[in-house]
Amino acid sequence: MHSPQILVVGAGPAGLALALSLLKNGVAVRIIEKDAHNHVGERGRGVMPRTLEIEHFLGVADDVRKAGLGMPIIHNFDPIDPYRIITTQPMMAHMEETPAFPVTHGVMLGQWHHQDILRKHIADLGGTVELGTALVGIEQDESGATAEIARTVDGVEVKERTKYSYIVGADGARSTVRKVLGLNFVGETREEGMMYIVDARVEGINLEGLEGERRVNLYCFGDRKKKTAMLLTTSEPGRFQMLFAGPEVDFTTLKARGDHEAIQDLLKDITQRTDIMVSDITWQCEWRPNIRMAERFHVGRVFIVGDAAHAHSPTGAQGLNSSIQDSFNLAWKLALVVKGHALPALLDSYEVERVPVIAEMLKITTDLLNRVSRIDTQQALMRAEVFAASMPDVDVLTRGRKLFQLDINYRWSTIVRDERHAADAAESAGDVYGVEGHDLRAGDRAPDAPGLTTLTAKDSLPPAAPVTRLFDVFSPSAHTALIFSPRSAVEAQPLLDSLRGLQAGLFLKVLILPAGTSREGSPFSDVDSVFEDTEGHALRGYGLDAAGDAPTVILVRPDGMVGAFARSAAGIKDYLSAVYGSA
């Protein structure tokens, strides 16, 4: 692989996901991290269903699922009788799996472990993280961006100046990249809602019958209007993440001391139990609500992703997930541009698409924070015990489908095209987190479809399974052109002709035929794969199951979003022009 054209600053989830995506696209990348050691701590643990889908495309989802635990079950202890559980409830709402939505349950995985998995996959592709290496300045012009980088070698600081095509800051909420760019971090920092977070070994809390469960158990003690302790199990038996919150918690003393005795004393004070013992503290920090978003997500040849671009309340577990989606959205666009396949104007769509989504995410997580902080724990739990069928306050703790991020869309984007619903596109711009059950439009997440019987596949492709699904066809390094011809394969020929001149490697052309469709005269030689939609999931999932539907090409982007619905050669050309320009 050639010398790196892209510098990624920061090796958290956003930076690692971006680097892995670029490497999957065959783009050389350099990753630097100012800290001398890999991050430790559970930190952002919730991995939502859409992120698991993205990580499936990147080839890491199986490892994440294997290492992770199921989403939390909340056990609320009576503040008066701390050995008595008043309510037990799931944190996440239940959502049935469907052919279009095969992933409806997230996982809990410590961020340090998640990052370790991403680093291993990066290493498999020849990438590495340079620890103890910090960005200190950036200069850019029309030809590139020059990074001033400092690192310590044998106790001596060594500086270098290296030019890259693009620089991406994934260096957290205190981002050096954002500050160098002079971008305002607009929003607020609250004293109300502070927490103290501790990763440690805890004994005496596991409930009978829950030992060894492959899910997280969340034990809640105290009163949120005064002080509370929340203890979450982790993937390592006996180790917990503890969160202390409430206006009566003495954060100043806790931060100043930060020792085992101070944490043990606070835990005993809140739980009113002497049998819960803390040891082996590996990480701790003070956290306060920092609700902010950068005024821009890029300036010239420099971009910011993840916490460098937005900070928020952890309520709703949207941070890590939004960060990975930032990176997945940007990576394929950067890859096309640095390879010379698309004009730099394509990169403007990163900000166009992600800013509205992040703005809505901040509203959702802040609303959850406000609602949770207003709960009177004792009153809520007592009402829950007596009126089990109606628990309005306790239900604040339950996270609904919207937070799964499966309905996030870019319908308003400057680079999506929809010949079926062009007149309605502008009306959908405000509903960025989507609505369950809506008609599929360009800019939406591309649905999965299982039960596809392989009829033909080109020898240049990996061997196809006899029966496959679309999620195993989509690629993070190429568009997928799904050619649907509900009545007969021959009718798809004019649309296939318009795809014929596409550069090899940029598109996978897939013809999907309904079960029982005549194959006589089928243009099999013009496509990479032909599948029979044996169970009809593809046609239904993409809204093309009506008997009179005309041949349609659906262009699925490398980030798994629908780029276009096209029913004419002109529609296809319009989309290709929007994405590739005349590069």
Coordinates of C-alpha atoms in Angstrom, one line a residue:
M1 CA 0.0 0.0 0.0
H2 CA 1.3 3.5 -0.8
S3 CA 2.3 6.2 1.7
P4 CA -0.7 7.4 3.7
Q5 CA -2.8 10.1 2.1
I6 CA -5.1 10.5 5.1
L7 CA -4.1 11.3 8.7
V8 CA -6.5 10.2 11.4
V9 CA -5.9 12.0 14.7
G10 CA -7.3 10.0 17.6
A11 CA -7.7 6.2 18.2
G12 CA -11.1 6.0 19.9
P13 CA -14.1 4.3 18.2
A14 CA -14.6 7.1 15.6
G15 CA -10.9 7.2 14.5
L16 CA -10.6 3.4 14.4
A17 CA -13.8 2.9 12.5
L18 CA -12.8 5.5 10.0
A19 CA -9.3 4.0 9.6
L20 CA -10.8 0.5 9.2
S21 CA -13.3 1.7 6.6
L22 CA -10.5 3.5 4.6
L23 CA -8.3 0.4 4.7
K24 CA -11.3 -1.7 3.5
N25 CA -11.4 0.7 0.5
G26 CA -7.7 0.2 -0.2
V27 CA -6.7 3.7 1.1
A28 CA -3.5 4.0 3.1
V29 CA -4.0 5.8 6.4
R30 CA -1.9 6.9 9.3
I31 CA -3.4 6.8 12.8
I32 CA -1.9 8.8 15.7
E33 CA -2.9 8.9 19.3
K34 CA -1.5 11.4 21.8
D35 CA -1.9 9.1 24.8
A36 CA 1.1 6.8 25.5
H37 CA -1.1 3.8 26.2
N38 CA -4.3 2.4 24.7
H39 CA -7.4 3.6 26.4
V40 CA -8.8 1.7 29.4
G41 CA -12.3 2.0 31.0
E42 CA -15.7 0.8 30.1
R43 CA -16.8 4.3 29.0
G44 CA -19.3 4.1 26.0
R45 CA -20.6 0.6 26.2
G46 CA -24.0 0.4 24.4
V47 CA -23.6 -0.8 20.8
M48 CA -26.9 -0.2 19.0
P49 CA -28.4 -2.4 16.2
R50 CA -27.5 0.0 13.4
T51 CA -23.9 0.0 14.6
L52 CA -23.9 -3.8 14.6
E53 CA -25.1 -3.7 11.0
I54 CA -22.3 -1.3 10.0
E55 CA -19.8 -3.5 11.8
H56 CA -21.1 -6.5 9.9
F57 CA -20.2 -4.7 6.7
L58 CA -16.8 -4.0 8.1
G59 CA -16.3 -7.6 9.2
V60 CA -16.1 -7.1 13.0
A61 CA -19.7 -7.7 14.2
D62 CA -19.2 -11.3 15.0
D63 CA -16.3 -10.5 17.3
V64 CA -18.2 -7.7 19.0
R65 CA -21.2 -9.9 19.6
K66 CA -19.0 -12.7 21.0
A67 CA -17.3 -10.4 23.4
G68 CA -20.3 -8.4 24.4
L69 CA -23.3 -8.9 26.7
G70 CA -27.0 -8.4 26.2
M71 CA -28.6 -5.0 26.9
P72 CA -29.2 -4.2 30.6
I73 CA -32.0 -5.4 32.9
I74 CA -32.6 -2.7 35.5
H75 CA -33.0 -3.9 39.1
N76 CA -34.4 -1.0 41.3
F77 CA -33.7 -1.4 45.0
D78 CA -36.0 0.1 47.6
P79 CA -34.3 3.1 49.1
I80 CA -35.8 2.2 52.5
D81 CA -35.1 -1.5 52.4
P82 CA -31.9 -1.8 50.3
Y83 CA -32.0 -5.6 50.1
R84 CA -35.4 -5.5 48.5
I85 CA -35.9 -5.1 44.7
I86 CA -39.1 -3.2 43.9
T87 CA -39.0 -3.4 40.1
T88 CA -37.1 -5.2 37.4
Q89 CA -37.4 -4.0 33.8
P90 CA -35.4 -4.1 30.5
M91 CA -33.6 -0.9 29.6
M92 CA -34.3 -1.4 25.9
A93 CA -37.7 -1.8 24.3
H94 CA -38.3 -5.1 22.6
M95 CA -38.4 -5.1 18.8
E96 CA -39.1 -8.2 16.7
E97 CA -36.6 -9.3 14.1
T98 CA -37.9 -9.2 10.5
P99 CA -36.3 -10.0 7.2
A100 CA -35.7 -6.3 6.5
F101 CA -34.5 -5.7 10.1
P102 CA -32.5 -8.8 11.2
V103 CA -30.6 -7.0 14.0
T104 CA -33.0 -5.6 16.7
H105 CA -30.9 -6.2 19.9
G106 CA -27.8 -4.2 20.8
V107 CA -24.9 -5.4 22.9
M108 CA -23.0 -4.0 25.8
L109 CA -19.2 -4.1 25.4
G110 CA -16.6 -2.0 27.3
Q111 CA -15.2 0.6 25.0
W112 CA -11.6 -0.5 25.7
H113 CA -12.5 -4.0 24.5
H114 CA -14.4 -2.7 21.5
Q115 CA -11.4 -0.6 20.5
D116 CA -9.1 -3.7 20.9
I117 CA -11.3 -5.6 18.4
L118 CA -11.1 -2.7 15.9
R119 CA -7.4 -2.4 16.3
K120 CA -6.9 -6.1 15.6
H121 CA -8.9 -5.8 12.3
I122 CA -6.9 -2.8 11.4
A123 CA -3.7 -4.7 12.0
D124 CA -4.9 -7.5 9.8
L125 CA -5.0 -5.0 6.9
G126 CA -1.6 -3.6 7.7
G127 CA -2.5 -0.6 9.8
T128 CA -1.2 0.4 13.2
V129 CA -1.8 3.0 15.9
E130 CA 1.1 5.3 16.8
L131 CA 0.8 5.9 20.5
G132 CA 2.3 8.9 22.2
T133 CA 2.1 10.9 19.0
A134 CA 0.2 14.2 19.1
L135 CA -0.9 16.7 16.5
V136 CA 0.1 20.2 17.4
G137 CA -0.7 22.3 14.3
I138 CA -2.2 22.2 10.8
E139 CA -1.5 24.3 7.7
Q140 CA -3.5 23.7 4.6
D141 CA -3.7 24.9 1.0
E142 CA -5.4 23.8 -2.2
S143 CA -3.0 20.9 -2.6
G144 CA -3.2 19.4 0.9
A145 CA -3.0 19.7 4.7
T146 CA 0.3 19.8 6.5
A147 CA 0.3 18.4 10.0
E148 CA 2.8 19.3 12.7
I149 CA 3.3 16.3 14.8
A150 CA 5.2 15.8 18.1
R151 CA 6.3 12.6 19.8
T152 CA 8.8 11.6 22.4
V153 CA 11.7 9.4 21.5
D154 CA 14.2 8.3 24.2
G155 CA 13.0 11.2 26.4
V156 CA 13.5 13.8 23.7
E157 CA 10.6 15.5 21.9
V158 CA 10.8 15.0 18.1
K159 CA 8.7 17.1 15.8
E160 CA 7.8 16.5 12.1
R161 CA 5.9 18.2 9.4
T162 CA 4.1 15.9 7.0
K163 CA 1.6 16.7 4.2
Y164 CA -1.5 14.7 3.6
S165 CA -4.4 14.9 1.2
Y166 CA -6.8 15.1 4.1
I167 CA -6.8 15.2 7.9
V168 CA -9.6 13.9 10.1
G169 CA -9.8 14.8 13.8
A170 CA -11.3 12.0 15.9
D171 CA -9.6 13.3 19.0
G172 CA -12.5 13.7 21.4
A173 CA -14.4 16.5 23.1
R174 CA -11.2 18.4 23.8
S175 CA -10.2 18.1 20.2
T176 CA -6.9 19.7 19.2
V177 CA -8.0 19.6 15.5
R178 CA -11.2 21.5 16.3
K179 CA -9.4 24.1 18.2
V180 CA -6.7 24.5 15.5
L181 CA -9.5 25.0 13.0
G182 CA -10.9 27.7 15.2
L183 CA -14.4 26.1 15.3
N184 CA -16.8 27.1 18.1
F185 CA -18.1 24.3 20.2
V186 CA -21.6 25.6 20.6
G187 CA -23.8 24.5 23.6
E188 CA -23.6 24.3 27.4
T189 CA -21.8 22.5 30.2
R190 CA -24.0 21.7 33.2
E191 CA -23.1 21.3 36.8
E192 CA -26.5 19.7 37.4
G193 CA -26.4 16.0 36.4
M194 CA -22.7 15.4 37.2
M195 CA -21.6 11.8 37.7
Y196 CA -18.5 10.1 39.1
I197 CA -17.6 6.9 37.2
V198 CA -15.5 4.1 38.6
D199 CA -14.4 0.8 37.0
A200 CA -13.6 -1.7 39.8
R201 CA -14.1 -5.2 41.2
V202 CA -17.2 -5.4 43.4
E203 CA -18.3 -8.3 45.6
G204 CA -21.6 -8.9 47.4
I205 CA -24.0 -7.6 44.8
N206 CA -24.7 -10.5 42.3
L207 CA -28.3 -11.7 42.7
E208 CA -29.1 -15.4 43.1
G209 CA -29.9 -16.9 39.7
L210 CA -28.2 -14.1 37.6
E211 CA -24.6 -15.4 37.8
G212 CA -23.2 -16.1 34.4
E213 CA -26.0 -14.4 32.5
R214 CA -25.0 -13.2 29.0
R215 CA -26.5 -9.8 29.6
V216 CA -25.7 -6.7 31.7
N217 CA -27.5 -6.3 35.0
L218 CA -27.9 -2.8 36.3
Y219 CA -28.4 -2.4 40.1
C220 CA -29.8 1.0 41.2
F221 CA -29.7 2.3 44.8
G222 CA -30.6 5.5 46.5
D223 CA -32.7 8.4 45.4
R224 CA -32.0 10.4 42.3
K225 CA -33.2 13.6 43.9
K226 CA -30.5 13.2 46.6
K227 CA -27.8 10.7 45.6
T228 CA -27.8 7.4 43.8
A229 CA -25.4 4.6 42.9
M230 CA -25.8 2.5 39.7
L231 CA -23.7 -0.7 39.4
L232 CA -23.4 -2.4 36.0
T233 CA -21.9 -5.8 35.4
T234 CA -19.3 -6.1 32.6
S235 CA -18.1 -8.9 30.3
E236 CA -15.4 -9.7 33.0
P237 CA -17.1 -11.6 35.9
G238 CA -16.8 -9.7 39.1
R239 CA -15.9 -6.4 37.5
F240 CA -18.4 -3.5 37.5
Q241 CA -18.9 0.0 36.2
M242 CA -20.2 2.2 39.0
L243 CA -21.9 5.6 38.5
F244 CA -22.5 8.0 41.4
A245 CA -24.9 10.9 40.9
G246 CA -27.2 13.3 42.7
P247 CA -27.0 16.9 44.2
E248 CA -25.9 15.5 47.6
V249 CA -22.8 13.7 46.3
D250 CA -19.7 15.5 47.3
F251 CA -17.9 15.5 44.0
T252 CA -15.2 17.9 45.0
T253 CA -14.0 15.6 47.9
L254 CA -14.4 12.5 45.8
K255 CA -12.3 13.9 43.0
A256 CA -9.6 15.2 45.3
R257 CA -9.3 11.9 47.2
G258 CA -10.2 9.4 44.5
D259 CA -9.0 6.5 46.6
H260 CA -10.5 3.2 47.5
E261 CA -11.7 4.3 50.9
A262 CA -13.6 7.4 49.6
I263 CA -15.4 5.3 47.0
Q264 CA -16.2 2.5 49.4
D265 CA -17.6 5.0 51.9
L266 CA -19.8 6.7 49.3
L267 CA -21.1 3.3 48.1
K268 CA -22.0 2.3 51.7
D269 CA -23.6 5.7 52.4
I270 CA -25.9 5.4 49.3
T271 CA -26.7 1.7 49.4
Q272 CA -26.9 1.5 53.2
R273 CA -25.3 -2.0 52.9
T274 CA -22.1 -3.2 54.4
D275 CA -21.8 -6.4 52.3
I276 CA -21.0 -4.7 49.0
M277 CA -17.2 -4.3 48.8
V278 CA -15.0 -2.5 46.3
S279 CA -11.5 -3.4 45.2
D280 CA -9.0 -3.2 42.3
I281 CA -10.0 0.2 40.9
T282 CA -8.7 0.4 37.3
W283 CA -10.2 3.7 36.1
Q284 CA -12.2 6.6 37.4
C285 CA -13.3 10.0 36.2
E286 CA -15.7 12.9 37.0
W287 CA -18.2 13.5 34.2
R288 CA -20.6 16.5 33.7
P289 CA -23.2 17.0 31.0
N290 CA -21.4 18.7 28.1
I291 CA -24.0 19.3 25.4
R292 CA -22.3 20.8 22.4
M293 CA -21.9 20.7 18.6
A294 CA -19.2 22.2 16.5
E295 CA -20.4 25.0 14.2
R296 CA -18.9 23.2 11.2
F297 CA -17.8 19.6 10.7
H298 CA -15.0 20.5 8.2
V299 CA -12.9 23.3 7.0
G300 CA -11.2 22.8 3.7
R301 CA -9.2 19.5 3.8
V302 CA -9.7 18.9 7.5
F303 CA -12.7 17.1 9.0
I304 CA -13.9 16.3 12.5
V305 CA -15.9 13.2 13.6
G306 CA -17.3 11.8 16.8
D307 CA -16.8 13.6 20.1
A308 CA -14.6 16.1 18.3
A309 CA -17.7 17.3 16.5
H310 CA -20.4 16.7 19.2
A311 CA -20.7 16.0 22.9
H312 CA -23.8 15.1 24.8
S313 CA -25.4 13.3 27.6
P314 CA -24.8 9.5 27.8
T315 CA -28.5 8.9 28.2
G316 CA -29.7 6.9 25.2
A317 CA -26.2 5.4 24.4
Q318 CA -26.0 7.5 21.1
G319 CA -22.5 8.8 21.4
L320 CA -20.3 5.9 20.3
N321 CA -22.9 4.9 17.8
S322 CA -23.2 8.3 16.3
S323 CA -19.4 8.6 16.1
I324 CA -19.1 5.4 14.2
Q325 CA -21.8 6.5 11.8
D326 CA -20.0 9.8 11.3
S327 CA -16.9 7.8 10.2
F328 CA -18.7 5.3 8.0
N329 CA -20.5 8.2 6.2
L330 CA -17.2 10.0 5.6
A331 CA -14.9 7.2 4.8
W332 CA -16.3 6.0 1.4
K333 CA -16.5 9.6 0.2
L334 CA -12.9 10.3 1.1
A335 CA -11.9 7.0 -0.6
L336 CA -13.5 8.0 -3.9
V337 CA -11.9 11.4 -3.8
V338 CA -8.4 10.4 -2.9
K339 CA -8.5 7.7 -5.6
G340 CA -9.6 10.3 -8.2
H341 CA -13.0 8.7 -8.8
A342 CA -15.0 11.7 -7.5
L343 CA -14.6 15.4 -7.2
P344 CA -13.8 17.0 -3.8
A345 CA -17.3 18.6 -3.8
L346 CA -18.6 15.1 -2.8
L347 CA -17.1 15.7 0.7
D348 CA -19.4 18.6 1.4
S349 CA -22.2 16.0 1.7
Y350 CA -20.7 14.7 4.9
E351 CA -21.6 17.9 6.8
V352 CA -24.9 18.2 4.9
E353 CA -26.0 14.7 6.0
R354 CA -24.6 14.4 9.5
V355 CA -25.2 17.8 11.0
P356 CA -29.1 17.4 11.1
V357 CA -28.8 13.9 12.5
I358 CA -26.4 15.0 15.3
A359 CA -28.6 18.1 16.1
E360 CA -31.6 15.7 16.5
M361 CA -29.5 13.3 18.6
L362 CA -28.5 16.1 21.0
K363 CA -32.2 17.0 21.4
I364 CA -33.2 13.4 22.1
T365 CA -30.4 12.7 24.6
T366 CA -30.8 16.0 26.4
D367 CA -34.6 15.4 26.7
L368 CA -33.8 12.0 28.2
L369 CA -31.3 13.5 30.6
N370 CA -33.9 16.1 31.7
R371 CA -36.6 13.5 32.3
V372 CA -34.3 11.1 34.2
S373 CA -33.0 13.8 36.4
R374 CA -36.5 14.8 37.5
I375 CA -37.4 11.3 38.7
D376 CA -38.2 11.0 42.4
T377 CA -37.0 7.5 42.9
Q378 CA -39.0 6.5 46.0
Q379 CA -42.3 7.8 44.7
A380 CA -41.7 6.3 41.2
L381 CA -40.9 2.9 42.6
M382 CA -43.8 2.8 45.0
R383 CA -46.2 3.8 42.2
A384 CA -44.6 1.1 40.1
E385 CA -45.2 -1.6 42.7
V386 CA -48.8 -0.7 43.2
F387 CA -49.7 0.2 39.6
A388 CA -47.6 -2.2 37.7
A389 CA -49.6 -1.6 34.5
S390 CA -48.8 2.1 34.4
M391 CA -45.3 3.3 35.3
P392 CA -44.8 6.7 33.6
D393 CA -41.8 7.7 35.6
V394 CA -40.0 4.4 35.7
D395 CA -40.5 4.1 31.9
V396 CA -38.2 7.0 31.5
L397 CA -35.4 4.5 31.9
T398 CA -36.6 2.4 29.0
R399 CA -35.1 3.2 25.6
G400 CA -37.3 2.9 22.5
R401 CA -36.8 1.9 18.9
K402 CA -35.8 5.4 17.8
L403 CA -32.5 5.0 19.7
F404 CA -31.7 1.9 17.8
Q405 CA -30.8 4.3 14.9
L406 CA -32.3 2.0 12.3
D407 CA -34.6 4.7 10.9
I408 CA -32.0 7.5 10.6
N409 CA -32.1 8.8 7.1
Y410 CA -30.5 11.4 4.7
R411 CA -33.6 12.0 2.5
W412 CA -32.8 15.7 2.2
S413 CA -29.2 15.1 1.1
T414 CA -27.8 16.9 -2.0
I415 CA -26.5 13.6 -3.4
V416 CA -29.6 11.3 -3.1
R417 CA -32.1 10.9 -5.9
D418 CA -35.6 9.3 -5.9
E419 CA -37.6 9.1 -9.1
R420 CA -40.5 7.5 -7.2
H421 CA -41.0 10.2 -4.5
A422 CA -39.1 13.3 -5.9
A423 CA -42.0 15.7 -5.0
D424 CA -42.0 14.6 -1.4
A425 CA -38.2 14.8 -0.7
A426 CA -38.2 18.3 0.7
E427 CA -41.0 17.5 3.1
S428 CA -39.0 14.8 4.8
A429 CA -36.0 16.9 5.8
G430 CA -37.0 17.4 9.4
D431 CA -37.6 13.8 10.3
V432 CA -34.0 12.7 10.5
Y433 CA -34.4 9.9 13.0
G434 CA -37.2 8.4 10.9
V435 CA -40.6 6.9 11.6
E436 CA -41.3 3.2 12.0
G437 CA -43.2 1.7 9.1
H438 CA -42.5 4.5 6.6
D439 CA -42.3 3.8 2.9
L440 CA -38.7 3.3 1.8
R441 CA -37.1 6.4 0.1
A442 CA -33.8 7.3 -1.2
G443 CA -31.6 8.4 1.7
D444 CA -33.0 5.6 4.0
R445 CA -31.1 2.6 5.4
A446 CA -31.1 -0.2 2.8
P447 CA -33.1 -3.1 4.1
D448 CA -31.7 -6.7 4.3
A449 CA -33.4 -9.5 2.4
P450 CA -32.7 -13.2 3.2
G451 CA -33.6 -16.2 1.1
L452 CA -31.9 -15.1 -2.2
T453 CA -31.1 -18.1 -4.3
T454 CA -27.9 -17.7 -6.3
L455 CA -28.4 -18.3 -10.0
T456 CA -25.1 -16.9 -11.3
A457 CA -22.1 -15.1 -10.0
K458 CA -18.9 -13.9 -11.9
D459 CA -15.7 -15.9 -11.3
S460 CA -14.0 -12.7 -10.1
L461 CA -16.2 -12.5 -7.0
P462 CA -15.8 -14.5 -3.9
P463 CA -17.8 -17.8 -4.1
A464 CA -21.4 -17.2 -3.5
A465 CA -23.5 -19.3 -1.1
P466 CA -26.4 -21.2 -2.7
V467 CA -28.7 -19.0 -0.6
T468 CA -27.6 -15.6 0.7
R469 CA -28.9 -12.2 1.9
L470 CA -28.4 -8.7 0.8
F471 CA -26.3 -7.8 3.9
D472 CA -23.8 -10.3 2.7
V473 CA -23.7 -8.7 -0.7
F474 CA -23.3 -5.1 0.2
S475 CA -19.7 -3.8 0.4
P476 CA -18.1 -0.9 2.3
S477 CA -15.9 -0.3 -0.7
A478 CA -18.4 -0.3 -3.6
H479 CA -21.9 0.8 -4.5
T480 CA -24.4 -2.0 -5.1
A481 CA -26.8 -1.6 -8.0
L482 CA -29.8 -3.7 -7.3
I483 CA -31.7 -4.2 -10.5
F484 CA -35.3 -5.3 -9.9
S485 CA -37.4 -6.5 -12.8
P486 CA -40.7 -7.7 -11.3
R487 CA -42.3 -8.8 -14.6
S488 CA -39.4 -10.3 -16.7
A489 CA -35.7 -10.2 -16.8
V490 CA -35.6 -8.9 -20.4
E491 CA -37.4 -5.7 -19.4
A492 CA -34.4 -4.7 -17.3
Q493 CA -32.1 -4.5 -20.3
P494 CA -32.4 -0.7 -20.9
L495 CA -31.4 0.1 -17.3
L496 CA -28.6 -2.4 -17.5
D497 CA -27.3 -0.7 -20.6
S498 CA -27.1 2.6 -18.6
L499 CA -24.9 0.8 -16.0
R500 CA -22.6 -0.8 -18.6
G501 CA -19.9 2.0 -18.6
L502 CA -19.3 2.0 -14.9
Q503 CA -15.7 1.5 -13.8
A504 CA -15.0 -2.0 -12.5
G505 CA -14.7 -2.1 -8.7
L506 CA -16.8 0.9 -8.1
F507 CA -20.2 -0.9 -8.5
L508 CA -21.5 -4.4 -7.9
K509 CA -24.4 -5.0 -10.3
V510 CA -26.9 -7.4 -9.0
L511 CA -30.1 -8.6 -10.8
I512 CA -32.9 -9.7 -8.6
L513 CA -35.7 -11.7 -10.1
P514 CA -39.0 -12.7 -8.5
A515 CA -39.6 -16.4 -7.9
G516 CA -40.9 -18.1 -11.0
T517 CA -39.8 -15.3 -13.4
S518 CA -39.0 -16.4 -16.9
R519 CA -35.2 -16.4 -17.4
E520 CA -35.4 -16.7 -21.2
G521 CA -33.2 -14.0 -22.7
S522 CA -32.0 -12.9 -19.3
P523 CA -29.1 -10.4 -19.4
F524 CA -27.0 -12.5 -17.0
S525 CA -23.7 -11.5 -18.7
D526 CA -24.2 -7.8 -17.9
V527 CA -24.2 -8.2 -14.1
D528 CA -22.0 -9.5 -11.4
S529 CA -24.6 -11.7 -9.7
V530 CA -28.2 -12.9 -10.3
F531 CA -30.4 -13.9 -7.5
E532 CA -33.9 -15.3 -7.4
D533 CA -36.0 -13.7 -4.6
T534 CA -37.3 -17.0 -3.5
E535 CA -39.3 -15.8 -0.5
G536 CA -40.1 -12.3 -1.9
H537 CA -38.3 -10.5 0.9
A538 CA -36.3 -8.3 -1.4
L539 CA -39.2 -7.1 -3.5
R540 CA -41.4 -6.4 -0.4
G541 CA -38.5 -4.8 1.5
Y542 CA -37.8 -2.3 -1.3
G543 CA -41.5 -1.7 -2.0
L544 CA -41.5 -3.3 -5.4
D545 CA -43.9 -6.2 -4.9
A546 CA -46.8 -4.7 -6.9
A547 CA -47.5 -6.7 -10.0
G548 CA -47.3 -3.7 -12.2
D549 CA -44.0 -2.3 -11.0
A550 CA -41.7 -1.3 -13.7
P551 CA -38.0 -2.3 -13.7
T552 CA -36.1 -0.2 -11.1
V553 CA -32.5 0.3 -10.1
I554 CA -31.8 0.9 -6.5
L555 CA -28.3 2.2 -5.9
V556 CA -27.0 1.3 -2.4
R557 CA -24.1 3.3 -1.2
P558 CA -21.0 1.8 0.5
D559 CA -22.4 3.0 3.9
G560 CA -25.5 0.8 3.4
M561 CA -27.8 3.8 2.7
V562 CA -30.1 4.0 -0.4
G563 CA -28.5 6.5 -2.8
A564 CA -31.1 6.4 -5.5
F565 CA -34.3 4.9 -6.7
A566 CA -34.0 5.1 -10.5
R567 CA -36.5 4.0 -13.2
S568 CA -34.8 5.6 -16.2
A569 CA -31.3 6.0 -17.6
A570 CA -31.6 9.7 -16.9
G571 CA -32.3 9.0 -13.2
I572 CA -29.2 6.8 -13.0
K573 CA -27.1 9.4 -14.7
D574 CA -28.4 12.2 -12.4
Y575 CA -27.2 10.2 -9.3
L576 CA -23.8 9.3 -10.8
S577 CA -23.3 13.0 -11.6
A578 CA -24.2 14.0 -8.1
V579 CA -21.7 11.6 -6.5
Y580 CA -18.9 11.3 -9.0
G581 CA -19.1 14.6 -10.9
S582 CA -16.9 14.6 -13.9
A583 CA -13.9 13.1 -12.2

